[in-house]
Each structure stands twice: as C-alpha cells, then as structure tokens.
Tab-separated table of C-alpha atoms and ligand atoms in Angstrom:
chain	number	residue	atom	x	y	z
A	1	ALA	CA	144.944	10.047	101.117
A	2	LYS	CA	144.674	9.459	97.407
A	3	GLN	CA	147.752	11.256	96.885
A	4	SER	CA	150.160	9.494	99.259
A	5	GLY	CA	148.635	5.990	97.538
A	6	ARG	CA	149.683	7.020	94.200
A	7	GLY	CA	152.565	8.472	95.578
A	8	ASN	CA	153.778	5.415	97.280
A	9	PHE	CA	152.888	3.072	94.342
A	10	ARG	CA	154.942	5.073	92.215
A	11	GLU	CA	157.957	5.276	94.841
A	12	TYR	CA	157.296	1.186	95.018
A	13	ASP	CA	157.123	0.734	91.280
A	14	SER	CA	160.643	2.686	90.820
A	15	SER	CA	162.203	0.873	93.318
A	16	PHE	CA	160.919	-2.061	92.175
A	17	ASP	CA	162.150	-1.240	88.759
A	18	SER	CA	165.981	-0.559	89.910
A	19	SER	CA	166.043	-3.597	91.485
A	20	ILE	CA	165.473	-5.752	88.628
A	21	GLN	CA	167.514	-4.025	86.854
A	22	ASP	CA	170.550	-3.960	89.620
A	23	ARG	CA	169.723	-8.117	89.342
A	24	ILE	CA	170.438	-7.734	85.673
A	25	ARG	CA	173.566	-5.941	85.776
A	26	LEU	CA	174.304	-8.028	88.866
A	27	GLU	CA	174.239	-11.097	86.575
A	28	ARG	CA	175.879	-9.966	83.934
A	29	GLU	CA	178.780	-8.571	86.041
A	30	ILE	CA	179.242	-12.129	88.158
A	31	GLN	CA	179.555	-13.592	84.088
A	32	LEU	CA	182.054	-10.919	83.105
A	33	GLY	CA	183.907	-11.373	86.612
A	34	LEU	CA	184.561	-15.211	86.202
A	35	GLU	CA	186.102	-14.165	82.688
A	36	ARG	CA	188.134	-11.351	84.348
A	37	ASN	CA	188.889	-13.416	87.381
A	38	GLU	CA	187.714	-11.197	89.777
A	39	PHE	CA	186.918	-13.906	92.455
A	40	PHE	CA	189.334	-15.354	94.827
A	41	LEU	CA	189.131	-17.305	98.024
A	42	GLU	CA	190.034	-17.087	101.583
A	43	TYR	CA	190.658	-19.687	103.851
A	44	GLN	CA	189.466	-19.568	108.069
A	45	PRO	CA	191.047	-21.949	109.661
A	46	ILE	CA	189.182	-24.893	111.805
A	47	MET	CA	190.922	-26.153	115.275
A	48	SER	CA	190.840	-29.347	117.205
A	49	THR	CA	189.703	-28.799	120.550
A	50	HIS	CA	191.423	-31.864	121.594
A	51	ASP	CA	194.818	-30.677	121.283
A	52	ARG	CA	194.246	-26.770	120.127
A	53	THR	CA	195.598	-27.393	116.596
A	54	LEU	CA	194.467	-26.951	113.336
A	55	VAL	CA	192.713	-29.268	111.217
A	56	GLY	CA	191.983	-27.650	108.097
A	57	TYR	CA	190.490	-24.447	106.735
A	58	GLU	CA	186.822	-23.679	105.188
A	59	ALA	CA	187.203	-21.683	101.729
A	60	LEU	CA	185.369	-18.580	101.562
A	61	VAL	CA	184.725	-16.991	98.022
A	62	ARG	CA	185.215	-13.143	97.930
A	63	TRP	CA	184.464	-11.082	94.623
A	64	GLN	CA	186.847	-7.586	94.429
A	65	HIS	CA	184.689	-6.009	91.952
A	66	PRO	CA	186.500	-3.263	90.114
A	67	GLU	CA	183.835	-0.214	91.003
A	68	ARG	CA	182.041	-1.999	93.486
A	69	GLY	CA	184.727	-3.190	95.103
A	70	ARG	CA	184.535	-6.232	97.450
A	71	VAL	CA	181.162	-7.750	97.459
A	72	PRO	CA	180.483	-9.729	100.284
A	73	PRO	CA	178.975	-13.444	98.948
A	74	ASP	CA	175.761	-12.972	100.944
A	75	GLN	CA	175.132	-10.405	98.387
A	76	PHE	CA	176.018	-12.314	95.304
A	77	ILE	CA	175.550	-16.628	95.897
A	78	GLY	CA	171.826	-16.150	95.571
A	79	ILE	CA	171.704	-14.027	92.634
A	80	ALA	CA	174.120	-16.838	91.121
A	81	GLU	CA	172.048	-19.466	92.097
A	82	GLU	CA	169.066	-17.865	90.711
A	83	CYS	CA	170.714	-17.305	86.995
A	84	GLY	CA	172.024	-20.280	86.849
A	85	LEU	CA	176.017	-19.144	87.402
A	86	ILE	CA	176.193	-21.137	90.913
A	87	ALA	CA	177.323	-24.174	88.715
A	88	GLN	CA	180.272	-22.152	86.749
A	89	LEU	CA	181.367	-19.900	89.843
A	90	GLY	CA	181.022	-23.207	91.850
A	91	GLY	CA	182.634	-25.358	89.578
A	92	TRP	CA	185.521	-22.662	89.778
A	93	VAL	CA	185.642	-22.501	93.778
A	94	LEU	CA	186.103	-26.692	93.739
A	95	ARG	CA	189.037	-26.541	91.100
A	96	ARG	CA	190.559	-23.659	92.878
A	97	ALA	CA	190.261	-25.077	96.547
A	98	CYS	CA	191.695	-28.285	95.606
A	99	ARG	CA	194.784	-26.886	93.779
A	100	ASP	CA	195.578	-24.667	96.756
A	101	ALA	CA	195.435	-27.544	99.217
A	102	VAL	CA	197.643	-29.362	97.160
A	103	SER	CA	199.953	-26.554	97.606
A	104	TRP	CA	199.863	-26.641	101.498
A	105	LYS	CA	202.960	-27.819	102.928
A	106	ASN	CA	201.155	-28.924	106.200
A	107	GLY	CA	198.933	-31.367	104.334
A	108	LEU	CA	195.515	-29.923	106.336
A	109	ASN	CA	192.280	-30.551	104.893
A	110	VAL	CA	190.079	-27.826	102.914
A	111	SER	CA	186.196	-27.687	103.322
A	112	VAL	CA	184.052	-26.173	100.512
A	113	ASN	CA	180.461	-24.900	100.555
A	114	VAL	CA	177.999	-26.814	97.698
A	115	SER	CA	175.098	-25.006	96.827
A	116	PRO	CA	171.463	-27.073	96.756
A	117	ILE	CA	171.580	-25.857	92.921
A	118	GLN	CA	175.048	-27.777	92.310
A	119	PHE	CA	172.910	-31.345	93.358
A	120	THR	CA	169.914	-30.180	90.635
A	121	THR	CA	172.221	-31.736	87.898
A	122	SER	CA	173.637	-35.382	88.571
A	123	ASP	CA	177.288	-34.133	87.200
A	124	LEU	CA	178.880	-32.909	90.650
A	125	PRO	CA	180.451	-36.131	91.397
A	126	ASP	CA	182.324	-35.831	88.295
A	127	VAL	CA	183.122	-32.051	88.701
A	128	ILE	CA	184.540	-33.039	92.245
A	129	LYS	CA	186.532	-36.011	90.550
A	130	SER	CA	188.203	-34.091	88.187
A	131	ALA	CA	189.077	-31.293	90.653
A	132	LEU	CA	190.501	-33.909	92.912
A	133	ASP	CA	192.276	-35.283	89.607
A	134	ASP	CA	193.407	-32.365	88.015
A	135	ALA	CA	194.886	-31.193	90.974
A	136	GLY	CA	196.252	-34.419	92.684
A	137	LEU	CA	194.364	-33.841	95.701
A	138	GLU	CA	193.842	-37.256	98.048
A	139	PRO	CA	189.967	-37.137	98.304
A	140	ASN	CA	190.098	-37.345	102.213
A	141	ARG	CA	191.778	-33.988	102.269
A	142	LEU	CA	188.487	-32.750	100.785
A	143	SER	CA	184.856	-31.759	102.491
A	144	ILE	CA	182.166	-30.601	101.263
A	145	GLU	CA	179.273	-28.477	103.463
A	146	ILE	CA	175.906	-28.583	102.308
A	147	THR	CA	172.511	-26.874	104.152
A	148	GLU	CA	169.615	-28.833	105.060
A	149	SER	CA	167.834	-26.954	101.536
A	150	THR	CA	170.204	-29.543	99.703
A	151	PHE	CA	167.307	-32.112	100.676
A	152	LEU	CA	164.785	-30.531	99.246
A	153	VAL	CA	165.934	-30.762	95.837
A	154	GLY	CA	165.008	-34.292	95.495
A	155	LYS	CA	165.648	-37.904	95.680
A	156	GLN	CA	169.082	-37.301	93.526
A	157	ALA	CA	170.083	-35.232	96.388
A	158	ILE	CA	171.192	-38.533	98.352
A	159	GLN	CA	172.459	-40.118	95.398
A	160	ILE	CA	174.785	-37.734	94.814
A	161	LEU	CA	176.034	-37.359	98.592
A	162	LYS	CA	176.497	-41.472	98.465
A	163	ALA	CA	178.633	-41.128	95.094
A	164	LEU	CA	180.591	-38.330	96.840
A	165	ARG	CA	180.874	-40.651	99.673
A	166	ALA	CA	182.107	-43.524	97.596
A	167	LEU	CA	184.781	-40.841	96.111
A	168	GLY	CA	186.225	-40.898	99.734
A	169	VAL	CA	185.125	-36.953	100.015
A	170	GLY	CA	184.032	-35.907	103.358
A	171	ILE	CA	180.398	-34.718	104.420
A	172	VAL	CA	179.467	-31.711	106.348
A	173	MET	CA	176.033	-30.918	107.311
A	174	ASP	CA	176.187	-26.721	107.598
A	175	ASP	CA	173.998	-24.242	109.471
A	176	PHE	CA	172.307	-27.115	111.315
A	177	GLY	CA	169.570	-25.683	113.133
A	178	THR	CA	168.386	-22.772	110.741
A	179	GLY	CA	166.817	-24.289	107.874
A	180	TYR	CA	164.567	-26.904	106.929
A	181	SER	CA	165.577	-29.068	109.701
A	182	SER	CA	165.028	-32.601	110.079
A	183	LEU	CA	166.580	-35.076	112.181
A	184	SER	CA	165.842	-37.942	109.531
A	185	HIS	CA	168.401	-36.263	107.448
A	186	LEU	CA	170.559	-37.315	110.147
A	187	ARG	CA	169.291	-40.519	110.507
A	188	ASP	CA	169.494	-41.592	106.690
A	189	PHE	CA	172.552	-40.497	105.921
A	190	GLN	CA	175.721	-40.630	107.816
A	191	PHE	CA	177.405	-37.029	107.986
A	192	ASP	CA	181.096	-36.887	108.636
A	193	LYS	CA	180.570	-33.509	110.612
A	194	VAL	CA	177.600	-31.344	111.333
A	195	LYS	CA	178.314	-27.682	111.762
A	196	ILE	CA	176.482	-25.390	114.647
A	197	ASP	CA	175.155	-22.092	112.638
A	198	ARG	CA	176.887	-18.896	114.750
A	199	SER	CA	173.185	-17.603	114.940
A	200	PHE	CA	173.497	-20.329	118.378
A	201	ILE	CA	176.978	-19.377	119.466
A	202	TRP	CA	177.004	-15.851	119.622
A	203	ASP	CA	174.486	-15.556	122.143
A	204	MET	CA	174.723	-18.938	123.875
A	205	ILE	CA	176.519	-16.870	126.866
A	206	ASN	CA	173.672	-15.095	127.725
A	207	ARG	CA	170.476	-16.815	126.203
A	208	PRO	CA	169.567	-19.903	127.778
A	209	HIS	CA	167.609	-20.952	124.907
A	210	SER	CA	170.792	-20.762	122.811
A	211	ALA	CA	172.567	-22.585	125.184
A	212	ALA	CA	169.966	-25.200	125.467
A	213	ILE	CA	169.904	-25.725	121.510
A	214	VAL	CA	173.807	-25.858	121.139
A	215	ASP	CA	173.988	-28.821	124.491
A	216	ALA	CA	171.164	-30.681	122.277
A	217	ILE	CA	173.208	-30.568	118.851
A	218	LEU	CA	176.155	-31.770	120.744
A	219	SER	CA	174.507	-34.267	122.702
A	220	LEU	CA	172.798	-35.598	119.339
A	221	GLY	CA	176.436	-35.637	117.592
A	222	HIS	CA	177.932	-37.797	120.679
A	223	GLY	CA	174.769	-40.207	120.234
A	224	LEU	CA	175.183	-40.327	116.405
A	225	GLY	CA	178.998	-40.429	116.716
A	226	VAL	CA	179.795	-37.374	114.332
A	227	ASP	CA	181.900	-34.674	115.339
A	228	ILE	CA	180.178	-31.290	115.753
A	229	VAL	CA	182.161	-27.805	114.520
A	230	ALA	CA	180.968	-24.883	116.362
A	231	GLU	CA	181.301	-21.784	113.646
A	232	GLY	CA	181.708	-17.867	115.278
A	233	ILE	CA	183.574	-17.978	118.082
A	234	GLU	CA	184.642	-14.644	119.150
A	235	THR	CA	185.470	-14.891	122.682
A	236	ALA	CA	187.476	-16.928	125.481
A	237	GLU	CA	184.512	-17.558	127.416
A	238	GLN	CA	182.630	-19.329	124.118
A	239	LEU	CA	185.802	-21.361	123.657
A	240	ALA	CA	185.725	-22.541	127.348
A	241	TYR	CA	181.490	-23.176	127.039
A	242	LEU	CA	182.222	-25.399	124.165
A	243	GLU	CA	185.419	-27.086	125.243
A	244	GLN	CA	183.876	-28.100	128.776
A	245	ARG	CA	181.424	-29.826	126.537
A	246	SER	CA	183.292	-31.876	124.433
A	247	CYS	CA	182.979	-30.047	121.177
A	248	SER	CA	185.442	-31.480	119.260
A	249	LEU	CA	186.155	-28.611	116.179
A	250	VAL	CA	185.639	-25.375	116.522
A	251	GLN	CA	186.024	-21.968	113.973
A	252	GLY	CA	185.328	-18.545	114.342
A	253	TYR	CA	187.326	-15.037	114.703
A	254	PHE	CA	189.056	-15.749	118.172
A	255	ILE	CA	190.662	-18.906	116.187
A	256	GLY	CA	191.069	-17.434	113.333
A	257	ARG	CA	189.847	-14.794	110.552
A	258	PRO	CA	189.386	-15.852	106.733
A	259	SER	CA	192.321	-14.769	104.611
A	260	GLN	CA	193.989	-15.395	101.524
A	261	THR	CA	197.383	-16.816	103.205
A	262	ILE	CA	196.656	-19.990	105.501
A	263	ALA	CA	197.279	-19.312	109.181
A	264	GLU	CA	199.902	-21.975	110.351
A	265	ARG	CA	198.307	-21.679	113.958
A	266	PRO	CA	195.534	-20.547	115.928
A	267	ARG	CA	195.769	-17.101	117.207
A	268	THR	CA	198.172	-16.564	120.328
A	269	GLU	CA	195.262	-16.054	122.506
A	270	VAL	CA	194.010	-19.455	121.928
A	271	MET	CA	197.245	-20.897	122.401
A	272	GLU	CA	197.165	-20.312	126.223
A	273	ALA	CA	195.346	-23.106	127.289
A	274	PRO	CA	193.991	-23.054	130.732
B	301	C2E	P1	178.889	-19.764	105.967
B	301	C2E	O1	178.954	-21.234	105.555
B	301	C2E	O2	177.835	-20.309	107.159
B	301	C2E	O3	180.129	-19.624	106.413
B	301	C2E	C1	180.705	-19.030	107.825
B	301	C2E	C2	180.595	-17.299	107.634
B	301	C2E	O4	180.849	-16.497	109.119
B	301	C2E	C3	181.688	-16.732	106.499
B	301	C2E	O5	180.757	-15.394	106.358
B	301	C2E	C4	182.679	-16.481	107.267
B	301	C2E	O6	183.407	-15.294	107.368
B	301	C2E	C5	181.665	-15.835	108.662
B	301	C2E	N1	182.489	-15.990	110.126
B	301	C2E	C6	183.342	-16.897	110.410
B	301	C2E	N2	183.884	-16.859	111.778
B	301	C2E	C7	183.002	-15.585	112.272
B	301	C2E	C8	182.863	-15.377	113.655
B	301	C2E	O7	184.034	-15.115	114.898
B	301	C2E	N3	181.922	-14.013	113.481
B	301	C2E	C9	181.268	-13.360	112.444
B	301	C2E	N4	180.534	-12.439	113.190
B	301	C2E	N5	181.232	-14.093	111.581
B	301	C2E	C10	182.172	-15.524	111.090
B	301	C2E	P2	181.028	-14.943	104.525
B	301	C2E	O8	182.628	-15.263	103.851
B	301	C2E	O9	180.588	-13.692	104.605
B	301	C2E	O10	180.342	-16.079	104.016
B	301	C2E	C11	178.487	-16.206	103.645
B	301	C2E	C12	178.176	-17.596	103.316
B	301	C2E	O11	178.108	-17.436	101.975
B	301	C2E	C13	178.464	-18.314	103.823
B	301	C2E	O12	178.109	-18.730	105.168
B	301	C2E	C14	178.177	-19.691	102.985
B	301	C2E	O13	176.632	-19.715	103.415
B	301	C2E	C15	178.369	-18.725	101.494
B	301	C2E	N6	179.535	-18.940	100.723
B	301	C2E	C16	180.662	-18.587	101.063
B	301	C2E	N7	181.794	-19.089	100.145
B	301	C2E	C17	180.704	-20.063	99.122
B	301	C2E	C18	180.963	-20.764	98.087
B	301	C2E	O14	182.349	-20.907	97.596
B	301	C2E	N8	180.119	-21.326	97.996
B	301	C2E	C19	178.695	-21.340	98.171
B	301	C2E	N9	177.722	-21.701	97.656
B	301	C2E	N10	178.498	-20.563	99.382
B	301	C2E	C20	179.731	-19.617	99.422
B	302	CA	CA1	179.987	-22.999	105.473
B	303	CA	CA1	176.083	-21.818	104.706
B	304	CA	CA1	176.710	-20.415	109.083
C-alpha cells in the first residue's frame, strides 16, 4: 500500500509539473502567436426564423499553431484569461471583426465574444470605439456576447455595458442558463438578445427537462421583449421545434458551419421551408 502510495504521489507530482510547464509554454506561444499572426477568425451564420434569411455572423477565434496544428478556443481562451493576454487577443478579435464586417457587401451584423476579464479594466468602451472608428463600421452592426460571469467582476461591469449601449453596440447575453444565472441581470439590464446555450438544444427533443428549460427561456424572452437566439441547431427537427415556439433567431451546423468566408445564405436543406 505504501509503495503504491508513493507511486501515486510521484505520478501525480510529475503530471503536475508537466501541466505547469505546458501552461507556461502555452502562454509564451500565445504571445508569439499574436506577434506572428497565427490567429484568425471564422464566421458562423445566424438566421432569422421569420423569413429564413441570414441576419449576421458570430466571430469565433481560431489558432493555427505551427507545430500543434489547429488549437480549439476552449484550449487557449482560459489560459489567455489567466495570464493577462486576453485583453490583447480580444482587442485583436474586435479590430479584425470590425474590418471584416465593413468589407461584407451584404451589410449584415457581426457578433463578437468578449471575456469577463476584458471588463476588469475600464478601457473596453475605448477599445471598441477605436475598433469601430478605425474600420469605419457603424456601431449598430456590432454586437458583443457576454456571459453571466461578467457580472462577477463588480459594479463597473454595468457601467461599461451602459457605455457600450450609448455607443450603439448591441449586447447579447451568451450561454444563458449555464453559468451564475440570475434573473436579476435580465431585469436590471436591457439586453438586445439572449442566447440559449447549445447544451439545452442538443437533447431537448428527447429530454423533457431540456425542452422545459428551452420553453421557459423562450417565454421569458417574449415577456421581456428580448429576442432569443438558439445555438447548436444540428437537425431539421430542432429547427422545427424552435420555429413552432417563435424562437426568432437560430444558429448551428444545420444552418451553417463556422467558416473563413461568410455564407451568403443558409444551407439548402434549411431553405426548403415546410
Ligand atoms: P460559444 O460562444 O458558446 O460559441 C459557440 C460554439 O459552438 C463554437 O465553438 C461553435 O463552433 C460551436 N457550434 C456552433 N454550432 C454548433 C452545432 O451545431 N453543434 C456543435 N456541436 N457545436 C456548434 P468554438 O468555436 O469551439 O468556440 C468555443 C468557445 O470559445 C465559444 O463558445 C466562446 O465561449 C469561446 N470563444 C470563441 N471565440 C472567442 C473569442 O474571440 N473571444 C472569447 N473571449 N471567447 C471566444
Ligand atoms: Ca458566443
Ligand atoms: Ca461562450
Ligand atoms: Ca454556448
């Protein structure tokens, strides 16, 4: 027992070491990646169920690493947040997305994910204003997507949100229902949209509890006069369910996958309205 205990400890110890080293290496590589332009954006279409036309695109950051290949955002956003690089990365994402949106001939909107850490310094409104001005993008074509944990950074979060609202930028509550959910956030701040996380969408057809939560968020949206966006739609059945319940906006592989060139219309299967 003693031996296996020591063995376990050594095993734990060495994996701990390597994970610290991995993190430090990854931090340095994110910094380097920013300098070497290894990050790029993909855009996933968002469709209105009213007429099944596209209304905009969500920008999703990607990292093409020279040795690691494509690193998914879940593997570097958290580290960038912890080591203080998210302000730099997030600033780059905002400037890139604004410049790209200006070049789109269809004039549709762009939605950008903003980390709670970007709310810990008060200069976010300046960062966003200069991204808009430098690109020459009208503020009403930009939305930012924030999560519920943004409210944990303190009172300045609301002040920053109000400053962004004053700029004319749209504010979307992202991943609704998964985080530090509090209905008071929806009461105290008028969001333009609320996004239902895909963890509720993916099994709502077969799991009554997920369906009940989706239904409740939709009726909350109707009551508050806030558009609800459902993300992660992968099947015609999920789309039909949401359309029947007047979910106004949808996003997911069934509508279109994230890609570097913007989709001009939803996938053809979606176009064939019932
Ligand atoms: P999110 O904001 O919830 O973004 C939606 C995620 O769902 C994206 O994953 C998207 O590719 C994926 N997705 C979209 N439709 C479907 C579908 O039909 N089925 C399935 N299974 N997945 C779908 P992705 O691109 O890997 O991004 C993961 C997360 O990383 C995002 O979740 C967001 O929280 C974060 N993220 C991405 N880009 C940025 C960024 O520029 N800044 C910040 N702060 N976070 C970002
Ligand atoms: Ca999002
Ligand atoms: Ca998210
Ligand atoms: Ca989500």
